[in-house]
């Protein structure tokens, strides 16, 4: 090891903070270490969501460097930081959008009569492959036919 730090301390201008001590750059953005970004000025996307806000089309102004301690994850990772002052309120769905969504979800719960189903609304969402309720899948032997059509060996356990 040459003794040179991989992430040296560098004075850089960070929008919203002014001249601050950073840990270099990542994708052209100044890198702040964990705990160096004041949450009242800079926030990650998830922090903005928790505040009921969104980036509003603005580009990130800095990156946050943090380390994972759990095995199997990258040793270090980066999160993009946005200015809270530039963020916009989250958009809320209109009544028409919510009604259309409810109608679409309700239609997904209907057992498809064109596939040999009963056509009744279920309390759960049928399989996206069969679109049939459990009783109709059993009655029409859907999964046995599906396995035969696709070359699967379906045996009883």
Short mmCIF file of N, CA and C in Angstrom, two decimals:
data_model
loop_
_atom_site.label_atom_id
_atom_site.label_comp_id
_atom_site.label_asym_id
_atom_site.label_seq_id
_atom_site.Cartn_x
_atom_site.Cartn_y
_atom_site.Cartn_z
N UNK A 1 0.85 -1.17 0.00
CA UNK A 1 0.00 0.00 0.00
C UNK A 1 0.89 1.23 0.00
N UNK A 2 0.58 2.19 -0.85
CA UNK A 2 1.45 3.35 -1.03
C UNK A 2 1.23 4.44 0.01
N UNK A 3 0.22 4.32 0.85
CA UNK A 3 -0.04 5.33 1.86
C UNK A 3 -0.96 6.43 1.37
N UNK A 4 -1.28 6.44 0.08
CA UNK A 4 -2.18 7.45 -0.46
C UNK A 4 -3.62 7.00 -0.23
N UNK A 5 -4.42 7.90 0.29
CA UNK A 5 -5.82 7.57 0.55
C UNK A 5 -6.59 7.43 -0.75
N UNK A 6 -7.48 6.46 -0.77
CA UNK A 6 -8.31 6.28 -1.95
C UNK A 6 -9.31 7.42 -2.07
N UNK A 7 -9.81 7.89 -0.94
CA UNK A 7 -10.77 8.98 -0.93
C UNK A 7 -10.19 10.13 -0.12
N UNK A 8 -9.30 10.95 -0.73
CA UNK A 8 -8.65 12.02 0.02
C UNK A 8 -9.62 13.15 0.35
N UNK A 9 -9.28 13.94 1.37
CA UNK A 9 -10.08 15.10 1.74
C UNK A 9 -9.77 16.23 0.78
N UNK A 10 -10.82 16.86 0.23
CA UNK A 10 -10.65 17.92 -0.75
C UNK A 10 -11.67 19.01 -0.45
N UNK A 11 -11.23 20.28 -0.54
CA UNK A 11 -12.18 21.38 -0.40
C UNK A 11 -12.87 21.58 -1.74
N UNK A 12 -14.21 21.51 -1.73
CA UNK A 12 -14.98 21.71 -2.95
C UNK A 12 -16.23 22.52 -2.66
N UNK A 13 -16.76 23.13 -3.73
CA UNK A 13 -18.02 23.86 -3.59
C UNK A 13 -19.17 22.89 -3.77
N UNK A 14 -20.07 22.85 -2.80
CA UNK A 14 -21.29 22.04 -2.87
C UNK A 14 -22.45 23.02 -2.84
N UNK A 15 -23.30 22.94 -3.85
CA UNK A 15 -24.43 23.85 -3.93
C UNK A 15 -25.31 23.68 -2.70
N UNK A 16 -25.63 24.79 -2.07
CA UNK A 16 -26.45 24.77 -0.87
C UNK A 16 -25.62 24.79 0.40
N UNK A 17 -24.36 24.36 0.32
CA UNK A 17 -23.48 24.34 1.49
C UNK A 17 -22.32 25.30 1.37
N UNK A 18 -21.91 25.63 0.16
CA UNK A 18 -20.74 26.47 -0.07
C UNK A 18 -19.48 25.61 -0.12
N UNK A 19 -18.35 26.17 0.31
CA UNK A 19 -17.07 25.44 0.32
C UNK A 19 -17.03 24.51 1.54
N UNK A 20 -16.96 23.23 1.27
CA UNK A 20 -16.91 22.25 2.36
C UNK A 20 -15.84 21.21 2.06
N UNK A 21 -15.45 20.51 3.09
CA UNK A 21 -14.48 19.43 2.96
C UNK A 21 -15.19 18.19 2.45
N UNK A 22 -14.77 17.68 1.30
CA UNK A 22 -15.40 16.51 0.70
C UNK A 22 -14.40 15.38 0.59
N UNK A 23 -14.86 14.24 0.11
CA UNK A 23 -14.00 13.08 -0.07
C UNK A 23 -13.76 12.79 -1.55
N UNK A 24 -13.59 13.82 -2.37
CA UNK A 24 -13.32 13.64 -3.79
C UNK A 24 -14.60 13.77 -4.60
N UNK A 25 -14.63 13.11 -5.77
CA UNK A 25 -15.80 13.19 -6.64
C UNK A 25 -16.24 11.79 -7.06
N UNK A 26 -17.52 11.68 -7.40
CA UNK A 26 -18.10 10.44 -7.91
C UNK A 26 -19.07 10.86 -9.00
N UNK A 27 -18.83 10.40 -10.23
CA UNK A 27 -19.64 10.78 -11.39
C UNK A 27 -19.77 12.30 -11.51
N UNK A 28 -18.69 13.00 -11.21
CA UNK A 28 -18.68 14.46 -11.33
C UNK A 28 -19.32 15.19 -10.17
N UNK A 29 -19.81 14.47 -9.17
CA UNK A 29 -20.44 15.10 -8.00
C UNK A 29 -19.50 15.05 -6.81
N UNK A 30 -19.47 16.10 -5.99
CA UNK A 30 -18.67 16.05 -4.77
C UNK A 30 -19.20 14.97 -3.83
N UNK A 31 -18.30 14.25 -3.19
CA UNK A 31 -18.67 13.14 -2.31
C UNK A 31 -18.57 13.59 -0.86
N UNK A 32 -19.68 13.44 -0.14
CA UNK A 32 -19.70 13.72 1.29
C UNK A 32 -19.68 12.40 2.05
N UNK A 33 -18.99 12.37 3.17
CA UNK A 33 -18.93 11.16 3.98
C UNK A 33 -20.20 11.06 4.82
N UNK A 34 -20.41 9.89 5.40
CA UNK A 34 -21.59 9.63 6.23
C UNK A 34 -21.64 10.63 7.38
N UNK A 35 -22.76 11.29 7.54
CA UNK A 35 -22.95 12.24 8.63
C UNK A 35 -22.51 13.66 8.31
N UNK A 36 -21.95 13.90 7.12
CA UNK A 36 -21.47 15.22 6.76
C UNK A 36 -22.51 16.05 6.03
N UNK A 37 -23.61 15.46 5.63
CA UNK A 37 -24.64 16.20 4.89
C UNK A 37 -25.75 16.61 5.84
N UNK A 38 -25.95 17.91 6.05
CA UNK A 38 -27.04 18.33 6.94
C UNK A 38 -28.40 17.96 6.32
N UNK A 39 -29.22 17.24 7.06
CA UNK A 39 -30.49 16.74 6.52
C UNK A 39 -31.50 17.85 6.26
N UNK A 40 -31.29 19.01 6.84
CA UNK A 40 -32.21 20.12 6.57
C UNK A 40 -31.94 20.76 5.21
N UNK A 41 -30.76 20.51 4.65
CA UNK A 41 -30.38 21.13 3.37
C UNK A 41 -30.31 20.09 2.25
N UNK A 42 -29.69 18.93 2.52
CA UNK A 42 -29.53 17.89 1.51
C UNK A 42 -30.24 16.62 1.97
N UNK A 43 -30.85 15.90 1.02
CA UNK A 43 -31.55 14.66 1.36
C UNK A 43 -31.45 13.68 0.21
N UNK A 44 -31.46 12.39 0.53
CA UNK A 44 -31.50 11.36 -0.50
C UNK A 44 -32.93 11.26 -1.04
N UNK A 45 -33.09 10.48 -2.10
CA UNK A 45 -34.41 10.31 -2.70
C UNK A 45 -35.40 9.73 -1.70
N UNK A 46 -34.95 8.73 -0.94
CA UNK A 46 -35.84 8.11 0.05
C UNK A 46 -36.19 9.08 1.18
N UNK A 47 -35.23 9.90 1.58
CA UNK A 47 -35.53 10.89 2.62
C UNK A 47 -36.53 11.91 2.11
N UNK A 48 -36.39 12.30 0.83
CA UNK A 48 -37.38 13.21 0.25
C UNK A 48 -38.76 12.56 0.23
N UNK A 49 -38.82 11.30 -0.14
CA UNK A 49 -40.11 10.59 -0.15
C UNK A 49 -40.73 10.58 1.24
N UNK A 50 -39.91 10.35 2.27
CA UNK A 50 -40.42 10.32 3.64
C UNK A 50 -40.95 11.69 4.06
N UNK A 51 -40.41 12.75 3.47
CA UNK A 51 -40.88 14.11 3.76
C UNK A 51 -42.10 14.48 2.91
N UNK A 52 -42.50 13.58 2.01
CA UNK A 52 -43.62 13.89 1.13
C UNK A 52 -43.21 14.77 -0.03
N UNK A 53 -41.95 14.66 -0.45
CA UNK A 53 -41.42 15.50 -1.52
C UNK A 53 -40.76 14.63 -2.59
N UNK A 54 -40.38 15.25 -3.70
CA UNK A 54 -39.69 14.57 -4.80
C UNK A 54 -38.65 15.53 -5.37
N UNK A 55 -37.64 15.03 -6.11
CA UNK A 55 -36.60 15.93 -6.64
C UNK A 55 -37.14 17.01 -7.58
N UNK A 56 -38.26 16.77 -8.23
CA UNK A 56 -38.86 17.80 -9.06
C UNK A 56 -38.08 18.07 -10.34
N UNK A 57 -37.38 17.07 -10.85
CA UNK A 57 -36.64 17.25 -12.10
C UNK A 57 -35.26 17.84 -11.94
N UNK A 58 -34.88 18.21 -10.74
CA UNK A 58 -33.56 18.80 -10.52
C UNK A 58 -32.51 17.70 -10.37
N UNK A 59 -31.32 17.98 -10.84
CA UNK A 59 -30.21 17.03 -10.76
C UNK A 59 -29.66 16.99 -9.33
N UNK A 60 -29.04 15.88 -8.95
CA UNK A 60 -28.42 15.83 -7.62
C UNK A 60 -27.24 16.80 -7.55
N UNK A 61 -26.95 17.30 -6.35
CA UNK A 61 -25.86 18.26 -6.17
C UNK A 61 -24.64 17.62 -5.51
N UNK A 62 -24.81 16.44 -4.92
CA UNK A 62 -23.68 15.76 -4.27
C UNK A 62 -24.01 14.28 -4.15
N UNK A 63 -23.01 13.53 -3.73
CA UNK A 63 -23.19 12.09 -3.48
C UNK A 63 -22.77 11.81 -2.05
N UNK A 64 -23.44 10.86 -1.44
CA UNK A 64 -23.13 10.45 -0.06
C UNK A 64 -22.46 9.09 -0.11
N UNK A 65 -21.29 8.98 0.48
CA UNK A 65 -20.55 7.71 0.51
C UNK A 65 -20.81 7.04 1.85
N UNK A 66 -21.19 5.76 1.79
CA UNK A 66 -21.41 5.02 3.03
C UNK A 66 -20.93 3.59 2.83
N UNK A 67 -20.72 2.90 3.93
CA UNK A 67 -20.19 1.54 3.89
C UNK A 67 -21.21 0.55 4.42
N UNK A 68 -21.22 -0.63 3.80
CA UNK A 68 -22.06 -1.73 4.28
C UNK A 68 -21.23 -2.60 5.22
N UNK A 69 -21.86 -3.07 6.26
CA UNK A 69 -21.17 -3.95 7.20
C UNK A 69 -21.56 -5.41 7.01
N UNK A 70 -22.68 -5.65 6.32
CA UNK A 70 -23.13 -7.03 6.12
C UNK A 70 -22.34 -7.68 5.00
N UNK A 71 -21.99 -8.95 5.16
CA UNK A 71 -21.29 -9.64 4.08
C UNK A 71 -22.22 -9.87 2.89
N UNK A 72 -21.64 -9.93 1.72
CA UNK A 72 -22.40 -10.17 0.51
C UNK A 72 -22.82 -8.88 -0.19
N UNK A 73 -22.68 -7.74 0.48
CA UNK A 73 -22.99 -6.46 -0.14
C UNK A 73 -21.69 -5.76 -0.51
N UNK A 74 -21.79 -4.79 -1.41
CA UNK A 74 -20.59 -4.01 -1.75
C UNK A 74 -20.05 -3.36 -0.49
N UNK A 75 -18.75 -3.24 -0.40
CA UNK A 75 -18.14 -2.66 0.79
C UNK A 75 -18.56 -1.20 0.96
N UNK A 76 -18.66 -0.46 -0.16
CA UNK A 76 -19.09 0.93 -0.07
C UNK A 76 -20.07 1.22 -1.19
N UNK A 77 -20.93 2.19 -0.94
CA UNK A 77 -21.96 2.53 -1.92
C UNK A 77 -22.17 4.03 -1.88
N UNK A 78 -22.95 4.52 -2.83
CA UNK A 78 -23.19 5.95 -2.94
C UNK A 78 -24.69 6.20 -3.06
N UNK A 79 -25.15 7.28 -2.46
CA UNK A 79 -26.53 7.74 -2.60
C UNK A 79 -26.47 9.18 -3.09
N UNK A 80 -27.33 9.52 -4.02
CA UNK A 80 -27.36 10.87 -4.56
C UNK A 80 -28.10 11.79 -3.61
N UNK A 81 -27.58 13.01 -3.47
CA UNK A 81 -28.18 13.99 -2.56
C UNK A 81 -28.79 15.14 -3.36
N UNK A 82 -30.00 15.52 -2.98
CA UNK A 82 -30.73 16.59 -3.64
C UNK A 82 -30.96 17.74 -2.66
N UNK A 83 -31.09 18.95 -3.19
CA UNK A 83 -31.40 20.09 -2.34
C UNK A 83 -32.87 20.04 -1.92
N UNK A 84 -33.11 20.12 -0.63
CA UNK A 84 -34.47 20.08 -0.11
C UNK A 84 -35.23 21.33 -0.55
N UNK A 85 -34.54 22.47 -0.64
CA UNK A 85 -35.20 23.72 -1.02
C UNK A 85 -35.74 23.66 -2.45
N UNK A 86 -35.10 22.90 -3.32
CA UNK A 86 -35.54 22.79 -4.72
C UNK A 86 -36.58 21.71 -4.93
N UNK A 87 -36.78 20.85 -3.96
CA UNK A 87 -37.69 19.73 -4.14
C UNK A 87 -39.14 20.22 -4.22
N UNK A 88 -39.97 19.42 -4.86
CA UNK A 88 -41.38 19.75 -5.02
C UNK A 88 -42.22 18.77 -4.20
N UNK A 89 -43.46 19.18 -3.91
CA UNK A 89 -44.37 18.27 -3.20
C UNK A 89 -44.67 17.08 -4.09
N UNK A 90 -44.91 15.93 -3.45
CA UNK A 90 -45.33 14.75 -4.21
C UNK A 90 -46.68 15.02 -4.83
N UNK A 91 -46.87 14.51 -6.03
CA UNK A 91 -48.16 14.66 -6.68
C UNK A 91 -49.13 13.65 -6.08
N UNK A 92 -50.36 14.05 -5.91
CA UNK A 92 -51.37 13.14 -5.41
C UNK A 92 -52.29 12.76 -6.56
N UNK A 93 -52.79 11.55 -6.52
CA UNK A 93 -53.67 11.06 -7.57
C UNK A 93 -55.03 11.75 -7.47
N UNK A 94 -55.63 12.00 -8.62
CA UNK A 94 -56.97 12.58 -8.65
C UNK A 94 -57.99 11.49 -8.33
N UNK A 95 -59.21 11.90 -8.07
CA UNK A 95 -60.29 10.94 -7.78
C UNK A 95 -60.51 10.01 -8.97
N UNK A 96 -60.45 10.56 -10.19
CA UNK A 96 -60.63 9.74 -11.39
C UNK A 96 -59.53 8.69 -11.51
N UNK A 97 -58.29 9.08 -11.21
CA UNK A 97 -57.17 8.12 -11.27
C UNK A 97 -57.34 7.03 -10.23
N UNK A 98 -57.74 7.39 -9.01
CA UNK A 98 -57.95 6.40 -7.96
C UNK A 98 -59.10 5.46 -8.32
N UNK A 99 -60.17 5.99 -8.91
CA UNK A 99 -61.30 5.15 -9.32
C UNK A 99 -60.88 4.19 -10.43
N UNK A 100 -60.10 4.67 -11.40
CA UNK A 100 -59.63 3.81 -12.48
C UNK A 100 -58.73 2.70 -11.94
N UNK A 101 -57.89 3.03 -10.97
CA UNK A 101 -57.02 2.03 -10.36
C UNK A 101 -57.84 0.98 -9.60
N UNK A 102 -58.84 1.42 -8.85
CA UNK A 102 -59.69 0.48 -8.12
C UNK A 102 -60.44 -0.44 -9.08
N UNK A 103 -60.91 0.10 -10.21
CA UNK A 103 -61.61 -0.71 -11.20
C UNK A 103 -60.68 -1.74 -11.84
N UNK A 104 -59.45 -1.31 -12.13
CA UNK A 104 -58.47 -2.24 -12.73
C UNK A 104 -58.11 -3.35 -11.75
N UNK A 105 -57.93 -3.03 -10.49
CA UNK A 105 -57.60 -4.05 -9.50
C UNK A 105 -58.78 -4.99 -9.27
N UNK A 106 -60.00 -4.45 -9.33
CA UNK A 106 -61.18 -5.30 -9.17
C UNK A 106 -61.29 -6.28 -10.34
N UNK A 107 -61.00 -5.81 -11.56
CA UNK A 107 -61.09 -6.70 -12.72
C UNK A 107 -60.03 -7.80 -12.67
N UNK A 108 -58.93 -7.55 -12.00
CA UNK A 108 -57.90 -8.59 -11.85
C UNK A 108 -58.35 -9.71 -10.94
N UNK A 109 -59.31 -9.43 -10.03
CA UNK A 109 -59.78 -10.45 -9.08
C UNK A 109 -60.86 -11.34 -9.66
N UNK A 110 -61.30 -11.07 -10.89
CA UNK A 110 -62.37 -11.85 -11.51
C UNK A 110 -61.79 -13.07 -12.22
N UNK A 111 -62.34 -14.23 -11.91
CA UNK A 111 -61.96 -15.48 -12.58
C UNK A 111 -62.44 -15.40 -14.03
N UNK A 112 -61.55 -15.60 -14.99
CA UNK A 112 -61.85 -15.36 -16.40
C UNK A 112 -62.74 -16.45 -17.00
N UNK A 113 -63.98 -16.08 -17.38
CA UNK A 113 -64.88 -17.09 -17.96
C UNK A 113 -64.44 -17.56 -19.35
N UNK A 114 -63.72 -16.72 -20.10
CA UNK A 114 -63.27 -17.13 -21.44
C UNK A 114 -62.19 -18.21 -21.38
N UNK A 115 -61.64 -18.45 -20.21
CA UNK A 115 -60.64 -19.51 -20.04
C UNK A 115 -61.23 -20.71 -19.31
N UNK A 116 -62.53 -20.76 -19.21
CA UNK A 116 -63.18 -21.87 -18.52
C UNK A 116 -63.45 -21.60 -17.07
N UNK A 117 -63.35 -20.34 -16.65
CA UNK A 117 -63.56 -19.98 -15.25
C UNK A 117 -65.00 -19.67 -14.94
N UNK A 118 -65.27 -19.41 -13.67
CA UNK A 118 -66.64 -19.19 -13.19
C UNK A 118 -67.10 -17.75 -13.38
N UNK A 119 -66.18 -16.81 -13.57
CA UNK A 119 -66.55 -15.42 -13.78
C UNK A 119 -66.88 -14.66 -12.51
N UNK A 120 -66.60 -15.24 -11.35
CA UNK A 120 -66.92 -14.60 -10.08
C UNK A 120 -65.71 -13.82 -9.56
N UNK A 121 -66.00 -12.75 -8.81
CA UNK A 121 -64.94 -11.97 -8.19
C UNK A 121 -64.42 -12.72 -6.97
N UNK A 122 -63.11 -12.82 -6.85
CA UNK A 122 -62.48 -13.54 -5.75
C UNK A 122 -62.00 -12.55 -4.69
N UNK A 123 -61.69 -13.06 -3.51
CA UNK A 123 -61.14 -12.21 -2.44
C UNK A 123 -59.63 -12.06 -2.57
N UNK A 124 -59.03 -12.76 -3.53
CA UNK A 124 -57.59 -12.73 -3.77
C UNK A 124 -57.37 -12.52 -5.26
N UNK A 125 -56.13 -12.28 -5.65
CA UNK A 125 -55.79 -12.12 -7.05
C UNK A 125 -55.41 -13.48 -7.63
N UNK A 126 -56.17 -13.99 -8.62
CA UNK A 126 -55.80 -15.26 -9.24
C UNK A 126 -54.43 -15.15 -9.93
N UNK A 127 -53.84 -16.28 -10.23
CA UNK A 127 -52.54 -16.35 -10.87
C UNK A 127 -52.54 -15.52 -12.16
N UNK A 128 -51.46 -14.82 -12.41
CA UNK A 128 -51.37 -14.01 -13.63
C UNK A 128 -51.18 -14.89 -14.86
N UNK A 129 -50.84 -16.15 -14.68
CA UNK A 129 -50.69 -17.06 -15.81
C UNK A 129 -52.05 -17.63 -16.20
N UNK A 130 -52.78 -18.13 -15.24
CA UNK A 130 -54.05 -18.78 -15.56
C UNK A 130 -55.24 -17.82 -15.54
N UNK A 131 -55.21 -16.82 -14.66
CA UNK A 131 -56.33 -15.91 -14.43
C UNK A 131 -57.59 -16.65 -13.97
N UNK A 132 -57.39 -17.83 -13.37
CA UNK A 132 -58.49 -18.64 -12.86
C UNK A 132 -58.37 -18.75 -11.36
N UNK A 133 -59.52 -18.93 -10.69
CA UNK A 133 -59.50 -19.15 -9.24
C UNK A 133 -59.00 -20.59 -8.98
N UNK A 134 -58.71 -20.90 -7.73
CA UNK A 134 -58.16 -22.21 -7.39
C UNK A 134 -59.10 -23.34 -7.80
N UNK A 135 -60.40 -23.14 -7.53
CA UNK A 135 -61.37 -24.20 -7.86
C UNK A 135 -61.41 -24.45 -9.37
N UNK A 136 -61.41 -23.38 -10.17
CA UNK A 136 -61.47 -23.54 -11.63
C UNK A 136 -60.16 -24.11 -12.18
N UNK A 137 -59.03 -23.76 -11.56
CA UNK A 137 -57.75 -24.36 -11.97
C UNK A 137 -57.79 -25.86 -11.77
N UNK A 138 -58.33 -26.29 -10.64
CA UNK A 138 -58.43 -27.72 -10.35
C UNK A 138 -59.43 -28.39 -11.29
N UNK A 139 -60.60 -27.77 -11.48
CA UNK A 139 -61.65 -28.35 -12.32
C UNK A 139 -61.21 -28.48 -13.78
N UNK A 140 -60.51 -27.46 -14.30
CA UNK A 140 -60.09 -27.49 -15.72
C UNK A 140 -58.72 -28.16 -15.91
N UNK A 141 -58.09 -28.56 -14.80
CA UNK A 141 -56.74 -29.17 -14.82
C UNK A 141 -55.76 -28.27 -15.58
N UNK A 142 -55.85 -26.98 -15.27
CA UNK A 142 -55.05 -25.98 -15.98
C UNK A 142 -53.55 -26.26 -15.86
N UNK A 143 -53.08 -26.50 -14.64
CA UNK A 143 -51.63 -26.62 -14.44
C UNK A 143 -51.09 -27.89 -15.09
N UNK A 144 -51.87 -28.96 -15.14
CA UNK A 144 -51.40 -30.17 -15.82
C UNK A 144 -51.25 -29.90 -17.32
N UNK A 145 -52.26 -29.21 -17.90
CA UNK A 145 -52.18 -28.88 -19.33
C UNK A 145 -51.04 -27.90 -19.60
N UNK A 146 -50.87 -26.93 -18.72
CA UNK A 146 -49.80 -25.94 -18.88
C UNK A 146 -48.43 -26.62 -18.84
N UNK A 147 -48.26 -27.55 -17.90
CA UNK A 147 -46.99 -28.28 -17.79
C UNK A 147 -46.73 -29.10 -19.03
N UNK A 148 -47.76 -29.75 -19.56
CA UNK A 148 -47.58 -30.58 -20.77
C UNK A 148 -47.25 -29.71 -21.98
N UNK A 149 -47.89 -28.54 -22.10
CA UNK A 149 -47.64 -27.65 -23.23
C UNK A 149 -46.23 -27.08 -23.21
N UNK A 150 -45.69 -26.88 -22.03
CA UNK A 150 -44.37 -26.25 -21.91
C UNK A 150 -43.25 -27.24 -21.59
N UNK A 151 -43.57 -28.53 -21.56
CA UNK A 151 -42.53 -29.54 -21.37
C UNK A 151 -42.06 -29.70 -19.94
N UNK A 152 -42.88 -29.31 -18.97
CA UNK A 152 -42.51 -29.49 -17.58
C UNK A 152 -42.97 -30.88 -17.12
N UNK A 153 -42.22 -31.46 -16.24
CA UNK A 153 -42.62 -32.74 -15.64
C UNK A 153 -43.34 -32.43 -14.34
N UNK A 154 -44.66 -32.50 -14.36
CA UNK A 154 -45.44 -32.21 -13.16
C UNK A 154 -45.88 -33.53 -12.54
N UNK A 155 -45.33 -33.81 -11.37
CA UNK A 155 -45.67 -35.04 -10.67
C UNK A 155 -46.24 -34.68 -9.30
N UNK A 156 -47.09 -35.53 -8.80
CA UNK A 156 -47.68 -35.30 -7.46
C UNK A 156 -46.64 -35.54 -6.40
N UNK A 157 -46.61 -34.72 -5.40
CA UNK A 157 -45.62 -34.84 -4.33
C UNK A 157 -46.10 -35.81 -3.27
#
